């Protein structure tokens, strides 16, 4: 057996090692990519996972990956010490800043913790044709990860309306996991 240099001598890379943007790396092209390129990556990966593992497994993997991203986003890019309203305002600002989408809170039930929120101009699906199924499983995980991290308890977000089901926004229902 050859010596595993990677494991023996180096720290295992983390998410932050891959996504840290350094302007020296793309001096001419800069830090933005067209939405089409993002979707090409997302939907080719979606097709490949579905082909190899089936649709249920693809959805599960997208949700878990999105959750990972949401936890990262919350920990690195949001102020978790803020009260709920300013926290939501800062989350809205960040999502717009990164051109992920335009967040609106439709309702928050203090008794149950249930939140209904919409994302318009969503990077993943705005403008898609009617496909008959919600497609923003990555976003479900992403929102779950952000809310779970901020609330300090497990939250689950499910997409109930989507461009791909004929709506003009994506609508998510998020609630604490019982
Ligand atoms: Zn959607």
Short mmCIF file of C-alpha atoms and ligand atoms in Angstrom, two decimals:
data_model
loop_
_atom_site.label_atom_id
_atom_site.label_comp_id
_atom_site.label_asym_id
_atom_site.label_seq_id
_atom_site.Cartn_x
_atom_site.Cartn_y
_atom_site.Cartn_z
CA UNK A 1 0.00 0.00 0.00
CA UNK A 2 1.35 3.40 -0.96
CA UNK A 3 1.50 6.08 1.60
CA UNK A 4 -1.59 8.25 1.53
CA UNK A 5 -0.01 11.67 1.39
CA UNK A 6 -3.35 13.37 1.42
CA UNK A 7 -4.53 11.83 4.65
CA UNK A 8 -1.19 11.64 6.40
CA UNK A 9 0.28 15.04 5.74
CA UNK A 10 -2.55 17.39 4.99
CA UNK A 11 -5.57 18.68 6.76
CA UNK A 12 -8.71 17.33 5.10
CA UNK A 13 -10.09 20.18 2.96
CA UNK A 14 -13.36 21.72 4.08
CA UNK A 15 -16.13 23.49 2.19
CA UNK A 16 -14.48 26.83 2.93
CA UNK A 17 -11.28 25.71 1.21
CA UNK A 18 -13.12 25.28 -2.09
CA UNK A 19 -15.35 28.30 -2.18
CA UNK A 20 -13.13 31.02 -0.78
CA UNK A 21 -12.97 33.48 -3.62
CA UNK A 22 -9.69 35.13 -4.33
CA UNK A 23 -9.66 37.96 -6.84
CA UNK A 24 -6.15 36.93 -7.86
CA UNK A 25 -7.61 33.69 -9.19
CA UNK A 26 -9.83 35.32 -11.79
CA UNK A 27 -8.32 38.71 -12.36
CA UNK A 28 -10.00 39.19 -15.72
CA UNK A 29 -13.23 37.25 -15.38
CA UNK A 30 -14.13 38.29 -11.83
CA UNK A 31 -16.39 36.63 -9.29
CA UNK A 32 -19.67 36.23 -11.19
CA UNK A 33 -21.08 33.57 -13.50
CA UNK A 34 -24.29 33.59 -15.54
CA UNK A 35 -27.29 31.87 -13.95
CA UNK A 36 -27.27 29.51 -16.94
CA UNK A 37 -23.90 28.11 -15.85
CA UNK A 38 -25.16 27.59 -12.30
CA UNK A 39 -28.23 25.80 -13.63
CA UNK A 40 -26.16 23.72 -16.05
CA UNK A 41 -24.18 22.43 -13.08
CA UNK A 42 -27.26 21.94 -10.91
CA UNK A 43 -29.48 20.20 -13.43
CA UNK A 44 -26.80 18.02 -15.00
CA UNK A 45 -25.92 16.82 -11.52
CA UNK A 46 -29.62 16.29 -10.85
CA UNK A 47 -30.01 14.19 -14.01
CA UNK A 48 -26.92 12.14 -13.27
CA UNK A 49 -27.96 11.40 -9.69
CA UNK A 50 -31.49 10.52 -10.82
CA UNK A 51 -30.14 8.22 -13.54
CA UNK A 52 -27.83 6.40 -11.15
CA UNK A 53 -29.86 6.35 -7.94
CA UNK A 54 -33.45 7.24 -8.80
CA UNK A 55 -35.45 10.36 -8.14
CA UNK A 56 -36.03 9.87 -4.41
CA UNK A 57 -32.34 9.47 -3.74
CA UNK A 58 -31.48 12.47 -5.93
CA UNK A 59 -33.91 14.61 -3.92
CA UNK A 60 -32.49 13.34 -0.63
CA UNK A 61 -28.93 14.14 -1.72
CA UNK A 62 -29.86 17.62 -2.96
CA UNK A 63 -31.61 18.37 0.31
CA UNK A 64 -28.65 17.19 2.36
CA UNK A 65 -26.14 19.13 0.24
CA UNK A 66 -28.35 22.22 0.44
CA UNK A 67 -28.53 21.80 4.20
CA UNK A 68 -24.73 21.70 4.38
CA UNK A 69 -24.59 24.91 2.35
CA UNK A 70 -27.24 26.54 4.54
CA UNK A 71 -25.32 25.79 7.73
CA UNK A 72 -22.17 27.19 6.14
CA UNK A 73 -24.00 30.29 4.91
CA UNK A 74 -25.55 30.92 8.32
CA UNK A 75 -22.32 30.42 10.23
CA UNK A 76 -20.06 32.41 7.92
CA UNK A 77 -22.28 35.09 6.42
CA UNK A 78 -25.03 35.84 8.91
CA UNK A 79 -25.09 37.32 12.40
CA UNK A 80 -26.69 34.60 14.49
CA UNK A 81 -26.90 36.84 17.57
CA UNK A 82 -29.58 39.09 16.02
CA UNK A 83 -33.23 39.01 17.11
CA UNK A 84 -35.59 37.35 14.63
CA UNK A 85 -36.73 40.44 12.71
CA UNK A 86 -33.28 41.94 12.13
CA UNK A 87 -31.99 38.45 11.40
CA UNK A 88 -34.60 37.99 8.66
CA UNK A 89 -33.76 41.45 7.30
CA UNK A 90 -30.08 40.57 7.15
CA UNK A 91 -30.89 37.24 5.51
CA UNK A 92 -32.98 39.05 2.87
CA UNK A 93 -30.11 41.44 2.23
CA UNK A 94 -27.55 38.62 1.91
CA UNK A 95 -29.75 36.58 -0.45
CA UNK A 96 -30.11 39.61 -2.68
CA UNK A 97 -26.46 40.52 -2.42
CA UNK A 98 -25.51 37.04 -3.65
CA UNK A 99 -28.32 37.07 -6.21
CA UNK A 100 -29.83 33.88 -4.81
CA UNK A 101 -33.34 35.32 -4.75
CA UNK A 102 -35.72 37.80 -3.16
CA UNK A 103 -37.00 36.56 0.19
CA UNK A 104 -40.34 37.51 1.73
CA UNK A 105 -41.83 36.14 4.94
CA UNK A 106 -45.54 35.47 4.43
CA UNK A 107 -46.33 34.32 7.92
CA UNK A 108 -44.71 33.33 11.18
CA UNK A 109 -46.71 31.50 13.79
CA UNK A 110 -45.04 32.15 17.14
CA UNK A 111 -46.94 29.34 18.83
CA UNK A 112 -45.82 26.57 16.46
CA UNK A 113 -42.71 28.18 14.98
CA UNK A 114 -44.09 27.58 11.49
CA UNK A 115 -42.79 30.00 8.87
CA UNK A 116 -44.15 30.39 5.34
CA UNK A 117 -41.74 32.21 3.07
CA UNK A 118 -41.40 32.93 -0.60
CA UNK A 119 -38.38 33.35 -2.82
CA UNK A 120 -38.92 35.21 -6.06
CA UNK A 121 -36.37 35.51 -8.85
CA UNK A 122 -34.97 32.27 -7.46
CA UNK A 123 -31.62 31.28 -8.98
CA UNK A 124 -32.68 27.65 -9.30
CA UNK A 125 -36.03 27.85 -11.00
CA UNK A 126 -37.34 31.31 -11.93
CA UNK A 127 -38.51 31.23 -15.52
CA UNK A 128 -38.64 27.44 -15.83
CA UNK A 129 -41.52 25.96 -17.80
CA UNK A 130 -44.31 24.02 -16.13
CA UNK A 131 -42.74 20.69 -15.21
CA UNK A 132 -45.35 19.37 -12.82
CA UNK A 133 -43.05 19.03 -9.82
CA UNK A 134 -41.25 21.35 -7.42
CA UNK A 135 -37.56 21.32 -8.27
CA UNK A 136 -35.95 23.42 -5.55
CA UNK A 137 -34.88 20.56 -3.30
CA UNK A 138 -31.45 22.10 -2.82
CA UNK A 139 -33.18 25.26 -1.58
CA UNK A 140 -35.33 23.22 0.80
CA UNK A 141 -32.13 21.98 2.39
CA UNK A 142 -30.50 25.41 2.23
CA UNK A 143 -33.39 27.07 4.09
CA UNK A 144 -33.58 24.18 6.57
CA UNK A 145 -29.85 24.58 7.29
CA UNK A 146 -30.08 28.32 7.82
CA UNK A 147 -33.14 28.13 10.07
CA UNK A 148 -31.85 25.16 12.07
CA UNK A 149 -28.58 26.95 12.70
CA UNK A 150 -30.23 30.21 13.70
CA UNK A 151 -33.07 28.71 15.76
CA UNK A 152 -30.80 26.22 17.50
CA UNK A 153 -33.19 23.37 16.77
CA UNK A 154 -33.98 21.22 13.77
CA UNK A 155 -36.12 22.93 11.14
CA UNK A 156 -37.46 21.35 8.00
CA UNK A 157 -38.42 23.41 4.95
CA UNK A 158 -40.59 21.96 2.19
CA UNK A 159 -41.29 23.68 -1.11
CA UNK A 160 -45.03 23.89 -1.71
CA UNK A 161 -45.12 26.12 -4.82
CA UNK A 162 -42.51 26.58 -7.53
CA UNK A 163 -42.10 28.07 -11.01
CA UNK A 164 -41.95 24.49 -12.18
CA UNK A 165 -45.45 23.86 -10.75
CA UNK A 166 -46.84 26.98 -12.37
CA UNK A 167 -46.30 29.62 -9.70
CA UNK A 168 -44.43 32.89 -10.03
CA UNK A 169 -42.52 32.39 -6.80
CA UNK A 170 -41.15 29.50 -4.80
CA UNK A 171 -43.04 29.11 -1.55
CA UNK A 172 -41.64 27.14 1.36
CA UNK A 173 -43.25 25.98 4.57
CA UNK A 174 -40.67 25.61 7.34
CA UNK A 175 -41.35 24.19 10.75
CA UNK A 176 -39.54 22.69 13.70
CA UNK A 177 -39.02 18.95 13.42
CA UNK A 178 -41.23 17.28 16.03
ZN1 LIG B 1 -38.79 26.52 -7.03
#
